[in-house]
Amino acid sequence: MTRKLNTNRYLDYNASAPIRPNVISAMQEAMHLVGNPSSVHKHGREVSKSLAEARDILTETVGAKNSRVIFTSGGTESNNLALHGRKIGTTMVSDIEHDSVLFAADAQHRISVNLDGVVDLTRFEEIFSRRTSPSLISVMLANNETGVIQPLHEISSIAHHHGCLVHCDGVQALGKMDINMSDLGVDLLSLSAHKIGGPKGVGALIISDNVKIGPQLIGGGQEYSLRPGTENFISISGFAATLADIQAQAEEISRISTMRSNLENKLRKAFPDVEVFGRNSPRLINTTCVRMRGLPAETQVIALDLAGISVSAGSACSSGKVTTSHVLKAMGLSSAIANETIRISIGWGTTDDDIASATKAWIELQEKALLGDFLGEHQTT
Ligand code: PLP
């Protein structure tokens, strides 16, 4: 029996988006191709042709001229490949990067962000006047917790002026804003399928032809010998189908953007001083990072879950534990404030009804918390 896709009240798209129906069909179709893409016979060539088409869809989507697409298992692997694959010189990362950059980079330099969550360009430029200036920097295009978009074009111009390469984690930005790797001046770009309605466990690192990196795995010659092993062709087909589906849904971006505005406007109407972090910066159209006064984020997530609404604490990490968000701390917020903040993130399957329910539940919870009426528990430390 086939299970029905249930996107009801699911508002945690930045963690993982529900898979798109058209992607399921494309993957089912791909399962009917039998060959290994490295085989020279007809069956192999069929798969290899589809693989090449998937690569083309990716490069077209992100305006990647003269570059190689290396399919990986997702954003984490792409970030590791980019940062470990480049062994020359020193690395600099921003304070708000995803853990897969922060921990992979072994960075000798850090770039801070301002109160609005944007990289401080003046301090960034200053770092290049130091004796050991970086040879590789990594700055994400859009943050997973706040949705804040970084000025990658400016960052790349400064970095290139000093002979430094630019890696960009584009995992959260893909499919939610236009990306043009050439215009952004990015040399290496990490992507993942599951944040936008593709399958989990597939992604890509796009590398400009003039950039040389080494592999993390040793084996066959697949993926330019940078990621050996038979390609995860079914998921790769799903990744390509995801991008095609987004392109075909012309109204999707504005629909999501309107729903996010409705959500924030309703919260602001109920509580005029509600704090939405990153709201003064260019932001992804789907993300709201919002503080509920007087209630720990973990309690908010549980209470909303009981009301049937799935969101996450901005600070929930991969182990599921909630720690103080390094992103909000980097923006200068106290632990007390950061620990009262959750992330609401929406996407292709979200409806006006989901927004109405989530807003109602959030407002009721905030009212209770302010009255000190929430299970007698409304203390934050
Ligand atoms: N980079 C960012 C900004 C993310 O939000 C995530 C996922 O949470 C990743 C990288 C890791 O991607 P994946 O889950 O595909 O490994």
XYZ file of C-alpha atoms and ligand atoms in Angstrom:
397
model
C 0.000 0.000 0.000
C 1.322 3.445 -0.885
C 1.363 5.947 1.957
C -0.055 9.381 1.348
C 2.286 12.359 1.649
C 1.294 14.304 4.753
C 2.560 17.878 4.702
C -0.139 19.091 7.106
C 1.128 21.678 9.611
C 4.702 20.803 8.692
C 6.666 24.042 9.061
C 10.227 22.770 9.246
C 11.312 22.898 5.606
C 14.818 24.110 6.418
C 15.387 20.852 8.272
C 14.037 18.816 5.361
C 11.271 19.513 2.881
C 8.643 16.920 1.984
C 9.483 15.217 -1.279
C 7.598 16.604 -4.299
C 5.153 14.232 -6.042
C 6.830 14.870 -9.418
C 10.152 13.881 -7.894
C 8.740 10.581 -6.663
C 7.536 9.865 -10.221
C 10.911 10.798 -11.718
C 12.723 8.521 -9.284
C 10.354 5.651 -10.005
C 11.076 6.171 -13.696
C 14.833 6.193 -13.045
C 14.588 2.840 -11.272
C 13.724 1.271 -14.604
C 17.162 2.004 -16.008
C 19.305 -1.013 -15.323
C 22.895 -0.253 -16.260
C 25.934 1.057 -14.459
C 26.757 4.500 -15.896
C 30.412 3.466 -16.263
C 29.557 0.521 -18.531
C 30.152 1.010 -22.228
C 27.133 -0.972 -23.463
C 23.713 0.402 -24.371
C 22.265 -0.069 -20.873
C 25.183 1.719 -19.281
C 25.081 4.513 -21.819
C 21.397 5.122 -21.098
C 22.139 5.790 -17.431
C 25.234 7.792 -18.249
C 23.165 9.995 -20.596
C 20.590 10.680 -17.850
C 23.406 11.462 -15.452
C 24.836 13.986 -17.913
C 21.394 15.570 -18.261
C 21.128 15.871 -14.483
C 24.517 17.611 -14.402
C 23.315 20.040 -17.072
C 20.174 20.898 -15.086
C 22.321 21.689 -12.048
C 24.796 23.891 -13.904
C 21.980 25.751 -15.670
C 20.084 26.290 -12.410
C 23.031 27.916 -10.662
C 24.624 29.634 -13.671
C 27.793 27.589 -13.341
C 29.843 28.134 -16.474
C 33.030 26.134 -17.069
C 32.653 23.974 -14.030
C 32.373 20.355 -12.886
C 29.413 18.962 -10.966
C 30.453 16.342 -8.409
C 27.456 14.455 -7.052
C 27.756 13.691 -3.341
C 25.582 12.415 -0.490
C 24.448 15.946 0.405
C 25.476 19.302 1.798
C 27.635 17.884 4.576
C 29.764 15.827 2.225
C 30.016 18.647 -0.314
C 31.245 21.031 2.368
C 33.777 18.489 3.590
C 35.000 17.770 0.068
C 35.460 21.471 -0.642
C 37.256 22.251 2.590
C 39.333 19.106 3.004
C 40.073 18.836 -0.678
C 41.991 22.112 -0.634
C 45.064 21.562 1.446
C 47.025 24.665 0.486
C 47.259 27.689 2.796
C 44.863 28.808 5.496
C 41.083 28.926 5.664
C 38.600 31.513 6.897
C 34.927 30.844 7.663
C 32.097 32.987 8.938
C 30.833 32.589 12.500
C 27.370 31.520 11.317
C 28.301 28.582 9.102
C 26.666 25.177 9.371
C 28.598 22.685 11.534
C 29.703 20.794 8.425
C 31.741 23.875 7.490
C 32.715 24.994 10.981
C 34.112 21.609 11.979
C 35.486 20.578 8.594
C 37.358 23.775 7.933
C 39.908 23.813 10.745
C 39.775 27.536 10.133
C 42.579 29.795 11.207
C 40.461 32.900 10.650
C 36.857 33.742 11.492
C 34.616 36.437 10.011
C 32.080 37.980 12.347
C 28.541 39.085 11.481
C 26.662 42.180 12.597
C 23.418 42.403 14.592
C 21.438 41.803 11.409
C 23.316 38.579 10.737
C 25.345 39.877 7.785
C 29.107 39.399 7.379
C 30.990 42.493 8.444
C 32.728 43.450 5.176
C 35.075 46.013 6.744
C 36.460 43.511 9.234
C 36.537 40.921 6.497
C 38.778 43.114 4.343
C 41.033 43.885 7.312
C 41.861 40.184 7.700
C 43.591 40.263 4.309
C 46.079 42.841 5.562
C 47.399 40.314 8.106
C 50.623 38.421 7.535
C 48.967 35.045 7.001
C 45.893 35.958 5.052
C 43.586 33.100 3.995
C 43.793 31.241 0.704
C 40.257 29.850 0.960
C 37.162 31.348 2.547
C 33.797 29.767 3.150
C 30.662 31.866 3.545
C 27.143 30.508 3.182
C 24.713 32.149 0.780
C 21.756 31.991 3.177
C 21.608 31.003 6.801
C 19.570 27.985 7.876
C 18.297 29.558 11.122
C 17.574 33.166 10.166
C 17.408 32.962 6.366
C 19.737 35.983 6.153
C 21.411 36.258 2.750
C 25.103 37.149 2.590
C 26.643 39.632 0.123
C 28.573 36.940 -1.734
C 29.378 39.094 -4.744
C 31.159 41.667 -2.560
C 32.804 38.952 -0.471
C 34.125 37.199 -3.596
C 35.432 40.461 -5.082
C 37.460 41.198 -1.955
C 38.699 37.613 -1.663
C 39.697 37.335 -5.332
C 41.475 40.676 -5.161
C 43.721 39.024 -2.568
C 44.114 35.787 -4.538
C 41.809 33.852 -2.217
C 39.314 31.219 -3.411
C 35.669 31.302 -2.339
C 33.606 28.335 -1.219
C 29.913 28.924 -0.637
C 27.425 26.692 1.147
C 24.352 27.228 -1.016
C 22.301 24.466 0.631
C 19.552 26.686 2.040
C 19.561 29.170 -0.811
C 19.012 26.707 -3.649
C 15.490 26.863 -5.037
C 14.521 29.779 -2.792
C 16.362 32.558 -4.605
C 18.190 33.051 -7.887
C 21.747 31.763 -7.773
C 24.304 32.575 -10.410
C 27.680 31.185 -9.494
C 29.491 33.320 -12.080
C 27.816 36.549 -10.929
C 28.463 35.699 -7.293
C 32.105 34.960 -8.124
C 31.988 31.706 -6.187
C 34.623 29.041 -7.009
C 33.061 26.103 -5.159
C 29.352 25.735 -4.376
C 27.736 23.121 -2.098
C 24.148 22.023 -2.723
C 21.687 19.527 -1.289
C 18.397 18.170 -2.650
C 16.308 17.511 0.440
C 15.858 21.113 1.584
C 13.721 21.854 -1.462
C 11.627 18.752 -1.931
C 14.187 16.357 -3.352
C 15.369 13.061 -1.892
C 17.462 12.974 1.260
C 21.077 11.883 0.891
C 22.052 13.490 -2.394
C 23.793 16.749 -3.166
C 26.548 18.222 -5.242
C 29.711 20.234 -5.125
C 30.140 22.462 -8.160
C 33.738 23.377 -8.829
C 35.018 25.949 -11.293
C 37.313 24.358 -13.856
C 40.263 26.486 -12.765
C 40.121 25.141 -9.190
C 41.975 21.990 -8.230
C 40.971 19.912 -5.218
C 41.786 16.414 -4.005
C 39.406 13.514 -3.210
C 38.346 12.320 0.215
C 37.695 8.787 -0.971
C 39.943 6.702 -3.168
C 38.587 4.258 -5.724
C 37.275 4.480 -9.257
C 37.233 7.343 -11.694
C 33.617 8.409 -11.131
C 32.833 12.063 -10.545
C 36.182 13.181 -11.953
C 37.871 10.807 -9.456
C 36.830 13.182 -6.688
C 33.972 11.038 -5.426
C 34.587 7.466 -6.536
C 31.889 4.810 -6.338
C 28.910 4.023 -8.539
C 26.721 7.090 -8.672
C 23.488 7.221 -6.658
C 21.679 7.585 -9.952
C 18.100 7.292 -8.683
C 18.539 10.057 -6.140
C 20.507 12.150 -8.620
C 17.550 11.852 -11.026
C 15.343 12.982 -8.156
C 17.624 15.971 -7.527
C 17.418 17.034 -11.181
C 13.630 16.520 -11.185
C 13.360 18.723 -8.074
C 15.048 21.618 -9.839
C 12.911 21.102 -12.949
C 9.777 21.061 -10.783
C 10.721 24.303 -9.043
C 11.318 25.931 -12.412
C 7.922 24.752 -13.650
C 6.085 26.115 -10.575
C 6.470 29.753 -11.527
C 4.146 31.053 -8.812
C 5.684 29.062 -5.971
C 8.208 31.624 -4.740
C 5.728 34.482 -4.521
C 3.127 32.241 -2.872
C 5.601 31.169 -0.183
C 6.789 34.712 0.287
C 3.211 35.971 0.771
C 2.494 33.254 3.335
C 5.631 34.137 5.287
C 4.612 37.837 5.293
C 1.124 36.897 6.482
C 2.594 34.850 9.294
C 4.910 37.617 10.483
C 2.245 40.323 10.101
C -0.199 38.346 12.213
C 2.383 37.795 14.937
C 3.263 41.499 14.856
C -0.398 42.483 15.012
C -0.872 40.379 18.143
C 2.458 41.408 19.695
C 3.817 44.626 18.131
C 7.224 44.148 19.743
C 7.675 40.560 18.549
C 11.296 39.931 17.635
C 12.026 38.378 14.262
C 15.774 38.023 13.888
C 17.392 39.005 10.615
C 14.280 40.879 9.440
C 16.282 44.015 8.538
C 18.461 42.095 6.094
C 17.751 40.475 2.758
C 16.273 37.132 3.801
C 15.113 33.856 2.296
C 11.424 34.038 1.492
C 10.502 31.028 3.631
C 12.192 31.500 7.003
C 11.087 33.189 10.233
C 13.350 33.127 13.260
C 11.133 34.366 16.066
C 11.432 34.817 19.820
C 8.634 33.916 22.194
C 9.177 35.738 25.460
C 9.208 33.718 28.652
C 9.225 30.200 27.205
C 12.278 28.080 26.357
C 12.469 27.103 22.709
C 12.429 23.418 23.558
C 9.122 23.861 25.422
C 7.693 25.866 22.516
C 8.610 23.116 20.069
C 6.962 20.462 22.260
C 3.833 22.569 22.878
C 3.463 23.339 19.176
C 4.019 19.681 18.383
C 1.163 18.807 20.736
C -0.939 21.275 18.743
C 0.032 19.330 15.614
C 2.569 21.850 14.323
C 6.151 20.867 13.478
C 8.830 23.556 13.851
C 12.317 23.525 15.309
C 14.313 25.375 17.858
C 16.680 27.486 15.785
C 19.401 25.835 17.731
C 18.420 22.182 17.294
C 21.491 20.415 16.087
C 21.883 17.139 14.230
C 21.707 15.062 17.415
C 18.244 16.484 18.135
C 19.547 18.139 21.309
C 18.943 21.832 21.744
C 22.008 23.912 22.443
C 22.344 27.679 22.363
C 22.406 28.741 18.737
C 25.904 29.762 17.609
C 24.229 31.796 14.859
C 22.155 33.953 17.210
C 25.103 34.279 19.575
C 27.271 35.451 16.682
C 24.609 38.111 15.990
C 25.170 39.406 19.507
C 22.056 37.972 21.186
C 22.277 36.761 24.768
C 21.863 33.055 25.497
C 18.596 33.864 27.286
C 17.137 35.427 24.149
C 18.576 32.837 21.785
C 17.103 30.081 23.952
C 13.606 31.520 23.515
C 13.832 31.506 19.732
C 12.384 29.034 17.266
C 12.547 28.692 13.504
C 9.460 28.441 11.347
C 10.280 27.472 7.777
C 7.762 26.844 5.028
C 7.801 25.602 1.459
C 6.077 24.112 -1.551
C 3.442 22.146 0.388
C 2.514 24.844 2.906
C -1.041 26.158 2.739
C -2.805 29.268 4.091
C -4.516 26.921 6.495
C -1.153 25.753 7.894
C -0.135 29.377 8.413
C -3.438 30.196 10.137
C -3.121 27.216 12.508
C 0.524 27.900 13.297
C -0.125 31.580 13.934
C -3.069 30.849 16.197
C -1.118 28.254 18.189
C 1.930 30.526 18.504
C -0.146 33.500 19.685
C -2.054 31.411 22.234
C 1.200 30.012 23.566
C 2.780 33.442 23.848
C -0.290 34.747 25.687
C -0.085 31.872 28.153
C 3.640 32.338 28.618
C 3.210 36.044 29.335
C 0.477 35.297 31.852
C 2.796 32.806 33.501
C 0.181 30.234 32.717
C 2.142 27.612 30.854
C 2.326 24.448 33.006
C 3.738 26.686 35.693
C 6.925 26.638 33.652
C 8.086 29.864 32.122
C 11.501 30.532 33.379
C 14.504 30.863 31.227
C 18.043 31.058 32.401
N 24.523 23.500 5.081
C 23.430 24.077 5.560
C 23.332 25.568 5.537
C 22.375 23.316 6.063
O 21.285 23.904 6.534
C 22.515 21.901 6.048
C 21.455 21.043 6.625
O 20.914 21.299 7.671
C 23.684 21.341 5.531
C 24.667 22.164 5.055
C 23.868 19.852 5.479
O 23.157 19.329 4.392
P 22.801 17.761 4.321
O 21.701 17.524 5.288
O 22.393 17.543 2.899
O 24.053 17.029 4.656
